[in-house]
Structures are given as structure tokens and as C-alpha cells.
PDB file of C-alpha atoms in Angstrom:
ATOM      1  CA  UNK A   6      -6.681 -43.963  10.739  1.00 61.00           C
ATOM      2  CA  UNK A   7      -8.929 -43.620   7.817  1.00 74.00           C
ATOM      3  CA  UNK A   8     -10.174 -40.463   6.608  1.00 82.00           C
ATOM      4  CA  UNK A   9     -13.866 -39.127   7.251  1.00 90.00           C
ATOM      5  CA  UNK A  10     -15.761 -40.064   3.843  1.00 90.00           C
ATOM      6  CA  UNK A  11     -12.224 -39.466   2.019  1.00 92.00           C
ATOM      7  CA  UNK A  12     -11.811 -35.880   3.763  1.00 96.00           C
ATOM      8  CA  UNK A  13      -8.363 -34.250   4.460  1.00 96.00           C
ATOM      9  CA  UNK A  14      -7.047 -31.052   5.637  1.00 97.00           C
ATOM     10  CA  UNK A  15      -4.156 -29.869   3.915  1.00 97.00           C
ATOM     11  CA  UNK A  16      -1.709 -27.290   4.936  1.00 95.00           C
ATOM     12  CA  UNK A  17       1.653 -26.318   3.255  1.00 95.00           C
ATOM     13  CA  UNK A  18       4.391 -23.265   4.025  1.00 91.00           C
ATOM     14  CA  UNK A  19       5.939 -21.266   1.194  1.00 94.00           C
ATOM     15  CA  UNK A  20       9.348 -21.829   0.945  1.00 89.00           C
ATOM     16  CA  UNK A  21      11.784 -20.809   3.651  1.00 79.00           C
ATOM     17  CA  UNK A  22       8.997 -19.652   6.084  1.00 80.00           C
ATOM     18  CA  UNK A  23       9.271 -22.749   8.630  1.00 71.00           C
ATOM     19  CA  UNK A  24      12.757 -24.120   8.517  1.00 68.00           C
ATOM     20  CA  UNK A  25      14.775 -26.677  10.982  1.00 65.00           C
ATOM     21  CA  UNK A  26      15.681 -25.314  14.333  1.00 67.00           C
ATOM     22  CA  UNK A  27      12.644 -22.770  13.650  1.00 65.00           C
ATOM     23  CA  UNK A  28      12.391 -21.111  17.380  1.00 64.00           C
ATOM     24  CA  UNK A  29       8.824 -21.196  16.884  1.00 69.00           C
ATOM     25  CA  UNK A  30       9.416 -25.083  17.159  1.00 66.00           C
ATOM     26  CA  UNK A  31       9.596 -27.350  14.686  1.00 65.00           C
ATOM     27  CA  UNK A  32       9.436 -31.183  13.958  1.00 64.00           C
ATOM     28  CA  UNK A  33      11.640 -33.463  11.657  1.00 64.00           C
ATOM     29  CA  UNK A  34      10.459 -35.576   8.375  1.00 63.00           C
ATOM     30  CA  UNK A  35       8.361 -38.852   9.633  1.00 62.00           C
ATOM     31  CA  UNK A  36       9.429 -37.527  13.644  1.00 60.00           C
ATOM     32  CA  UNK A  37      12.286 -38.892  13.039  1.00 68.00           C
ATOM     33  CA  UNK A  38      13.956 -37.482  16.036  1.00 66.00           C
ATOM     34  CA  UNK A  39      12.166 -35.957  18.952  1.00 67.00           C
ATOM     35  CA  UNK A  40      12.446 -32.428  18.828  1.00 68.00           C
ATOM     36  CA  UNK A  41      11.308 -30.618  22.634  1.00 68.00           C
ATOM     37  CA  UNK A  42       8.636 -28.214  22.057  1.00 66.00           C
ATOM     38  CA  UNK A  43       6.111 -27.284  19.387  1.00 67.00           C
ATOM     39  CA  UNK A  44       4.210 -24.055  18.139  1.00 66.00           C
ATOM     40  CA  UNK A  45       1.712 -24.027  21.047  1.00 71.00           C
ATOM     41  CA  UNK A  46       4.577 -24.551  23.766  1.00 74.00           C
ATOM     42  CA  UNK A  47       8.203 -23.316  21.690  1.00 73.00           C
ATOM     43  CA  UNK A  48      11.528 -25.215  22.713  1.00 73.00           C
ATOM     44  CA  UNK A  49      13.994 -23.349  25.614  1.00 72.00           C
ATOM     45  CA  UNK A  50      15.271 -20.407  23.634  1.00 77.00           C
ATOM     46  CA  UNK A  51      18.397 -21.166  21.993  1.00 79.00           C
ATOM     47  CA  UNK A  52      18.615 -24.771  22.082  1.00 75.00           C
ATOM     48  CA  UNK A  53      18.090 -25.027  18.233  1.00 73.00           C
ATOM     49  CA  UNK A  54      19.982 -21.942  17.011  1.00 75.00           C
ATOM     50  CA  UNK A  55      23.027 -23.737  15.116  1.00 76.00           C
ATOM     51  CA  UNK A  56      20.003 -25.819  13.033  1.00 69.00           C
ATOM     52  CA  UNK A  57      18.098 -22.778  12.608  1.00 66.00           C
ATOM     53  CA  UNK A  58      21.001 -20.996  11.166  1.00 74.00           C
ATOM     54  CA  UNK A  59      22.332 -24.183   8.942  1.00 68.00           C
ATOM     55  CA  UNK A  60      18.820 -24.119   7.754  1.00 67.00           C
ATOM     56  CA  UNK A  61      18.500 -20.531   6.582  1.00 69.00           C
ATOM     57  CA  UNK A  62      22.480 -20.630   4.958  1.00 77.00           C
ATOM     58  CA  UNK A  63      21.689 -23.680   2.778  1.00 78.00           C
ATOM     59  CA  UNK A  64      18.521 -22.231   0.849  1.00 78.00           C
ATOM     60  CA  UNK A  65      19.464 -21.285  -2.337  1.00 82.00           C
ATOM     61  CA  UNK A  66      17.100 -17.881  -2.275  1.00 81.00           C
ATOM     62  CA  UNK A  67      15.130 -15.933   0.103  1.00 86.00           C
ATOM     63  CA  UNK A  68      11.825 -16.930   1.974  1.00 84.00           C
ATOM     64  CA  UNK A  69       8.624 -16.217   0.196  1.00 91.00           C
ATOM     65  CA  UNK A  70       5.885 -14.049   1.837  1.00 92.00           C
ATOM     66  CA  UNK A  71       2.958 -13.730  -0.747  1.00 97.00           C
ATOM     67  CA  UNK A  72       2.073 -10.247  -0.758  1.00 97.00           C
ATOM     68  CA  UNK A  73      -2.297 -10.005  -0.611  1.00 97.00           C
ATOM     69  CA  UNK A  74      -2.854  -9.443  -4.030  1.00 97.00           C
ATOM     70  CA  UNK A  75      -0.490 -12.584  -4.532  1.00 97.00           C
ATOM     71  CA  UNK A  76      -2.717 -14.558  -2.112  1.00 98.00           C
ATOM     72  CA  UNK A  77      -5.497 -13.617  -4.105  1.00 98.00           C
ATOM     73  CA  UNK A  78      -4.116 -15.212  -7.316  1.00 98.00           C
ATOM     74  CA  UNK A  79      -2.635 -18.039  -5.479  1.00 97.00           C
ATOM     75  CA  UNK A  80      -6.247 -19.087  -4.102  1.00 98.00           C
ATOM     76  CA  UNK A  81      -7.916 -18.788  -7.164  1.00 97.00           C
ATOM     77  CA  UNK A  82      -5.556 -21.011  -8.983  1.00 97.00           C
ATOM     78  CA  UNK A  83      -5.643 -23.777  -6.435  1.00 98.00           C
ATOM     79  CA  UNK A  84      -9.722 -23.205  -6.522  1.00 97.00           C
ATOM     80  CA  UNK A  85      -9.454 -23.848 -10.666  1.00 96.00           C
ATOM     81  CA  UNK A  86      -6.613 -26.618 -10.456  1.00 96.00           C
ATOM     82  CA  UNK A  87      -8.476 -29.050  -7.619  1.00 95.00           C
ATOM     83  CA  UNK A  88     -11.985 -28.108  -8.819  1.00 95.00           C
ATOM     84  CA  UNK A  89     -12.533 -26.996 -12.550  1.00 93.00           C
ATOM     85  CA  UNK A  90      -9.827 -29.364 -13.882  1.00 90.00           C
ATOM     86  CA  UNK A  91      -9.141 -31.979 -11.281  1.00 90.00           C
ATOM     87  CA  UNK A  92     -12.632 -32.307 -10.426  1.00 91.00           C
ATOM     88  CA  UNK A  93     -12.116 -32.835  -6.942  1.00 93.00           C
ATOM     89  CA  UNK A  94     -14.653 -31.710  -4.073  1.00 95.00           C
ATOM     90  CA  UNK A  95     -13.364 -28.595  -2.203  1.00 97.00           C
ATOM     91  CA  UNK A  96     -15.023 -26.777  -0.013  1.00 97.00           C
ATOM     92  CA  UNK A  97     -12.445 -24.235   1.588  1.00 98.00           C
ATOM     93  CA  UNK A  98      -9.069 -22.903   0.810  1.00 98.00           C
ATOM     94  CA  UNK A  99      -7.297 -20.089   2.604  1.00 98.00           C
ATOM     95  CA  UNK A 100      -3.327 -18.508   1.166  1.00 98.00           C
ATOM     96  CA  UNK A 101      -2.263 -16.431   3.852  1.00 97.00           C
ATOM     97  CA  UNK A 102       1.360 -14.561   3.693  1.00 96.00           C
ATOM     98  CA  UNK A 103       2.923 -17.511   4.453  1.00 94.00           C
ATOM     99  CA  UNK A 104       1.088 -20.773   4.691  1.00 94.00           C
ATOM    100  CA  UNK A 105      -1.924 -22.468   3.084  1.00 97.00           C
ATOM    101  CA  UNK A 106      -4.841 -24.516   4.205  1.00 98.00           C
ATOM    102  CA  UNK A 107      -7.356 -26.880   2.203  1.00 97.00           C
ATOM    103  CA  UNK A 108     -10.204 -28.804   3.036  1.00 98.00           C
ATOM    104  CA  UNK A 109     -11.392 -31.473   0.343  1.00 96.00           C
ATOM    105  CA  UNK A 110     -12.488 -34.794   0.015  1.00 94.00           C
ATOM    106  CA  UNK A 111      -9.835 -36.977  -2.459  1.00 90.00           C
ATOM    107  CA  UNK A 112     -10.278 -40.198  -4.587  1.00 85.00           C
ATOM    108  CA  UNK A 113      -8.778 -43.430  -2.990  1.00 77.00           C
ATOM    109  CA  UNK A 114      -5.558 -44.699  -3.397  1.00 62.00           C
ATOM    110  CA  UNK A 115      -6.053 -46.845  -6.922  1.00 57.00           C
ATOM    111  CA  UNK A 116      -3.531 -49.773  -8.238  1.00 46.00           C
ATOM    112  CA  UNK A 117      -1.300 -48.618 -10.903  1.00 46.00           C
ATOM    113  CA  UNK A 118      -2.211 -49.083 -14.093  1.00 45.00           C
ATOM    114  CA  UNK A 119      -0.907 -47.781 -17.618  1.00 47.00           C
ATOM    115  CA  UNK A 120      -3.025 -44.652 -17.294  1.00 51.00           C
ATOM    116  CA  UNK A 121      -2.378 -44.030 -13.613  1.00 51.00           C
ATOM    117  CA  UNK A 122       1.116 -44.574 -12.407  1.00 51.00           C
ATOM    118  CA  UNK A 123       3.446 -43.571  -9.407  1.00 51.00           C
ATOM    119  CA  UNK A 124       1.838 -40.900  -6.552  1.00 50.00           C
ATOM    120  CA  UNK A 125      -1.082 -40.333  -8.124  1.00 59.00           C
ATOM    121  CA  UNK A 126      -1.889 -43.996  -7.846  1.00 55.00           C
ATOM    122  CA  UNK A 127      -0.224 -44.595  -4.437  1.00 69.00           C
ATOM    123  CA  UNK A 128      -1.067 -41.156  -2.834  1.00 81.00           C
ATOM    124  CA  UNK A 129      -3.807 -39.185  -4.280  1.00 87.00           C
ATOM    125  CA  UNK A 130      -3.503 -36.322  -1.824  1.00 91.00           C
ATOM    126  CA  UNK A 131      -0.254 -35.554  -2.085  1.00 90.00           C
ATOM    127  CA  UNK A 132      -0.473 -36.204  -5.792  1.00 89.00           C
ATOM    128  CA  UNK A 133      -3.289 -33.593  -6.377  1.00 92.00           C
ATOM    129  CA  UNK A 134      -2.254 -31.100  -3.539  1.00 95.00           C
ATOM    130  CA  UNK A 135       0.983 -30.779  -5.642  1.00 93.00           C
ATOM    131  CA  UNK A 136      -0.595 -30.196  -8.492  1.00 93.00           C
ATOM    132  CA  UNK A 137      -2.332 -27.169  -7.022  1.00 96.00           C
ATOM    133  CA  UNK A 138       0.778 -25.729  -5.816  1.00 96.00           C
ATOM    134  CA  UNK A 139       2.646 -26.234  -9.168  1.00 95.00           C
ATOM    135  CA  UNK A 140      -0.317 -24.218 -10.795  1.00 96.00           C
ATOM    136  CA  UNK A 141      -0.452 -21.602  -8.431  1.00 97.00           C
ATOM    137  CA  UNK A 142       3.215 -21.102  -8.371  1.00 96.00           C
ATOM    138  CA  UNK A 143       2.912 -20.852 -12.065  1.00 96.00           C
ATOM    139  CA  UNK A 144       0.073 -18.030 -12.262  1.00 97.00           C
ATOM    140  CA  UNK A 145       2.198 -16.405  -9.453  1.00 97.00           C
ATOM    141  CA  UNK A 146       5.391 -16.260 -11.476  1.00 95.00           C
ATOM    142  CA  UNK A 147       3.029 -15.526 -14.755  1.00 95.00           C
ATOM    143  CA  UNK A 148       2.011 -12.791 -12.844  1.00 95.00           C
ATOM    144  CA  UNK A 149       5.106 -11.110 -11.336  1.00 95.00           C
ATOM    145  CA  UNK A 150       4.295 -11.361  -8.148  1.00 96.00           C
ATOM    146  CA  UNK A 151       6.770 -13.685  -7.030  1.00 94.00           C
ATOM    147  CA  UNK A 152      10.340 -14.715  -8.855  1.00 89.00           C
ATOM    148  CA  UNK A 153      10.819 -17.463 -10.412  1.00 86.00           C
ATOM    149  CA  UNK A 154      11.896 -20.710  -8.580  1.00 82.00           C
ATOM    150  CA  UNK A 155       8.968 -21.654  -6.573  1.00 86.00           C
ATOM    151  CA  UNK A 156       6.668 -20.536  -4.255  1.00 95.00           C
ATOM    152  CA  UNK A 157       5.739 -23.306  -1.687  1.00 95.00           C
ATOM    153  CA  UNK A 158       7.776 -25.681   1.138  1.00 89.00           C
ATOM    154  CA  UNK A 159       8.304 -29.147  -0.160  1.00 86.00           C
ATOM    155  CA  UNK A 160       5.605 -31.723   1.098  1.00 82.00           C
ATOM    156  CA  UNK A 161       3.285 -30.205   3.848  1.00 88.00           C
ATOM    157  CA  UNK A 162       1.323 -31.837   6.405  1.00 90.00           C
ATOM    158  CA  UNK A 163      -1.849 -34.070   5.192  1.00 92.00           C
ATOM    159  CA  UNK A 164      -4.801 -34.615   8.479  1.00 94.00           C
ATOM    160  CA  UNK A 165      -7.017 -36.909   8.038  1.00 95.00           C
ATOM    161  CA  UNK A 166     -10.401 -35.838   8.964  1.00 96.00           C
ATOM    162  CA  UNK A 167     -11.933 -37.922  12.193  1.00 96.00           C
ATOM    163  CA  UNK A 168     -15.554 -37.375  12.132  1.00 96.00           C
ATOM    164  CA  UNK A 169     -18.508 -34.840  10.597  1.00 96.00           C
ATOM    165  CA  UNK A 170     -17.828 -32.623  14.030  1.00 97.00           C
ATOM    166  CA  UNK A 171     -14.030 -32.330  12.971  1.00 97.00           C
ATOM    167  CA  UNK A 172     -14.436 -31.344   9.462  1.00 97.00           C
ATOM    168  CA  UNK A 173     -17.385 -28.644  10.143  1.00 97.00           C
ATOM    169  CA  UNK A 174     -14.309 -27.243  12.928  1.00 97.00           C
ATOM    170  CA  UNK A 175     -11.846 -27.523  10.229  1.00 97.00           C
ATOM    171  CA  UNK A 176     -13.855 -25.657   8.140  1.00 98.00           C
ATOM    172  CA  UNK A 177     -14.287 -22.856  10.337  1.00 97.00           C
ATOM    173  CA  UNK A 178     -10.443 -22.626  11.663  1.00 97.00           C
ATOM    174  CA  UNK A 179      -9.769 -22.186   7.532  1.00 98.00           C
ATOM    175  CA  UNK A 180     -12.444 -19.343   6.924  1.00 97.00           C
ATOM    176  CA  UNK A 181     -11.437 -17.645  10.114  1.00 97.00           C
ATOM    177  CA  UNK A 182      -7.917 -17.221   8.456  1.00 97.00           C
ATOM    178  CA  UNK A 183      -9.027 -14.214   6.354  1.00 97.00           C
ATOM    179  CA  UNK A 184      -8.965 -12.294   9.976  1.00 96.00           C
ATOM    180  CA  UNK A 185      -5.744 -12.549   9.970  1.00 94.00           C
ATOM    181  CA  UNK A 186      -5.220 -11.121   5.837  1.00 97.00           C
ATOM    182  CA  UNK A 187      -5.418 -14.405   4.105  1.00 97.00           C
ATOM    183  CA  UNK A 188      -7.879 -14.450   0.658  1.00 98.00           C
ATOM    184  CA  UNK A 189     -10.059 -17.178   1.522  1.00 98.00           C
ATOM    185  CA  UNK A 190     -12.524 -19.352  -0.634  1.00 98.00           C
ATOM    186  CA  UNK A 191     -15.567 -21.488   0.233  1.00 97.00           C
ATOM    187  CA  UNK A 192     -18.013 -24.090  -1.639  1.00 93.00           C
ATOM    188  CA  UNK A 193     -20.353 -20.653  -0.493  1.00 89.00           C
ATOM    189  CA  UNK A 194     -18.646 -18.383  -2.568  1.00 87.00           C
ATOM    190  CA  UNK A 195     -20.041 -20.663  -5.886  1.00 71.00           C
ATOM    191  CA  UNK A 196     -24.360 -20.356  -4.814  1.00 52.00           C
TER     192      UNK A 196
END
């Protein structure tokens, strides 16, 4: 399905927070196998647990959990990498302890040429979504407020926004995050 006037909400996990055999639930790369249960309705407790724990043994260092003031810095330098030196159209980000949510409207998918090669040409979201986390993880570690070695889960989940009703609820499911401790930024916080 195409995406509302380019729109997409993106959400990522920092690293180690949302793992295989997770008993929250949990779903594998492209669905590749069906996996009973989900967040909103977990799987029977216990049927996962040897994935779980063959998960958590093979990362080579702990979760992260961004502390707030790491949220803080973390937000801001997704805000500068998308908008001040991407130049693409943002209009809410929230970086909670654990996970992180976008709203923004991306160029299309261009043919490569000598200037524009590989994701960037083929997948613009991804492209400039992991640009923003390699920033952020960068002014984290700058920072000290994380260790070296990276901050965020590899790939995330991309949504393609339906209709002007779905991205105005999008919008508000992001802001509402800073209820819950996350440091939150909207195209509001610029007038």
C-alpha cells in the first residue's frame, strides 16, 4: 500500500530491549514463521523460553535503557539529523527508555545514479531513519551517556500512513508518549 502523501511512522528498539522468544510476544524478520501471540494478546507463558534465552546469551553486551537526560539528547539529534541536515519534513519524534517513534514524510524511492546509490536510492526511509540513529548514537556516546557500541535494535518497523485521519492519530499516540517519561518533539515546538 502506498504511503499517505509520502508519510511513515517509524519506530525502532534500542538494542537488546525486544529480543526473539520475548514473552511479551514477538514476531520474526519478514513473518517468516508464525509466531502465536503478540504484545496486545502475549503467547502461553513459556512456550518461547529456550528462544528467549538463546536470544539474550548471544548479544555481545547488555540491553540499552536510555536514561531521561539520554532521551533528551537522543531526540534532539534525530530532530537536527532528519530536519536541519537531511531536510526532511518531521513533525513528531518521541525517545522513550527503550524505543523510539517518528512521524515524517520521506522522498520517493529514486533510480540509482552516480550521486545516489544503494538504500538511499532503493529505500529512502530506512536509508534516512538510519542515519538518525547513527547520529544520535554518536552524540549519545559523545556524551557519556551510553558506552560505546551502539545504541539502537537493527532495522525497526516502517508503517505506512493510510489516510489524513491516521496520521493526525499517529501523531497523537507519539506526543502522548512523554506520559509515560519519553522527551518528545513536535513541528509545535519550532512556532
Amino acid at each position: 500500500m502506498p504511503a499517505f502523501n509520502r508519510w511513515y511512522h517509524c519506530m525502532s528498539n534500542t538494542y537488546g530491549t525486544w529480543l526473539p522468544g520475548d514473552p511479551r510476544g514477538f514476531r520474526t524478520r519478514n513473518h517468516r514463521e508464525h509466531v502465536q501471540g503478540d504484545y496486545k494478546s502475549p503467547p502461553p507463558e513459556g512456550k518461547y523460553d529456550q528462544r528467549y534465552e538463546y536470544a539474550k546469551q548471544s548479544m555481545s553486551r547488555d540491553a540499552v535503557i536510555l536514561t531521561p537526560d539520554a532521551r533528551s539528547v537522543a531526540c534532539e539529534a534525530i530532530r537536527v539529523a532528519l530536519i536541519d541536515f537531511q531536510k526532511i519534513e518531521v513533525i513528531a519524534i518521541a525517545v522513550s527508555g527503550m524505543h523510539l517513534h517518528l512521524l515524517a514524510r520521506f522522498p520517493s524511492a529514486q533510480e540509482p545514479t552516480d550521486e545516489i546509490r544503494g538504500l538511499r536510492a532503493s529505500d529512502p526511509v530506512r536509508h534516512f531513519v538510519g542515519v538518525a540513529k547513527k547520529e544520535s548514537a554518536k552524540s549519545l556516546t559523545k556524551a557519556g551517556l551510553v558506552k560505546p557500541g551502539g545504541v539502537w535494535a537493527k532495522r525497526g518497523k516502517i508503517v505506512p500512513i493510510k489516510d489524513r485521519k491516521h496520521q493526525v492519530n499517529v501523531f497523537k499516540y507519539i506526543l502522548d508518549h512523554e506520559r509515560e517519561g519519553a522527551a518528545v518533539w513536535s513541528f509545535r515546538d519550532n512556532a
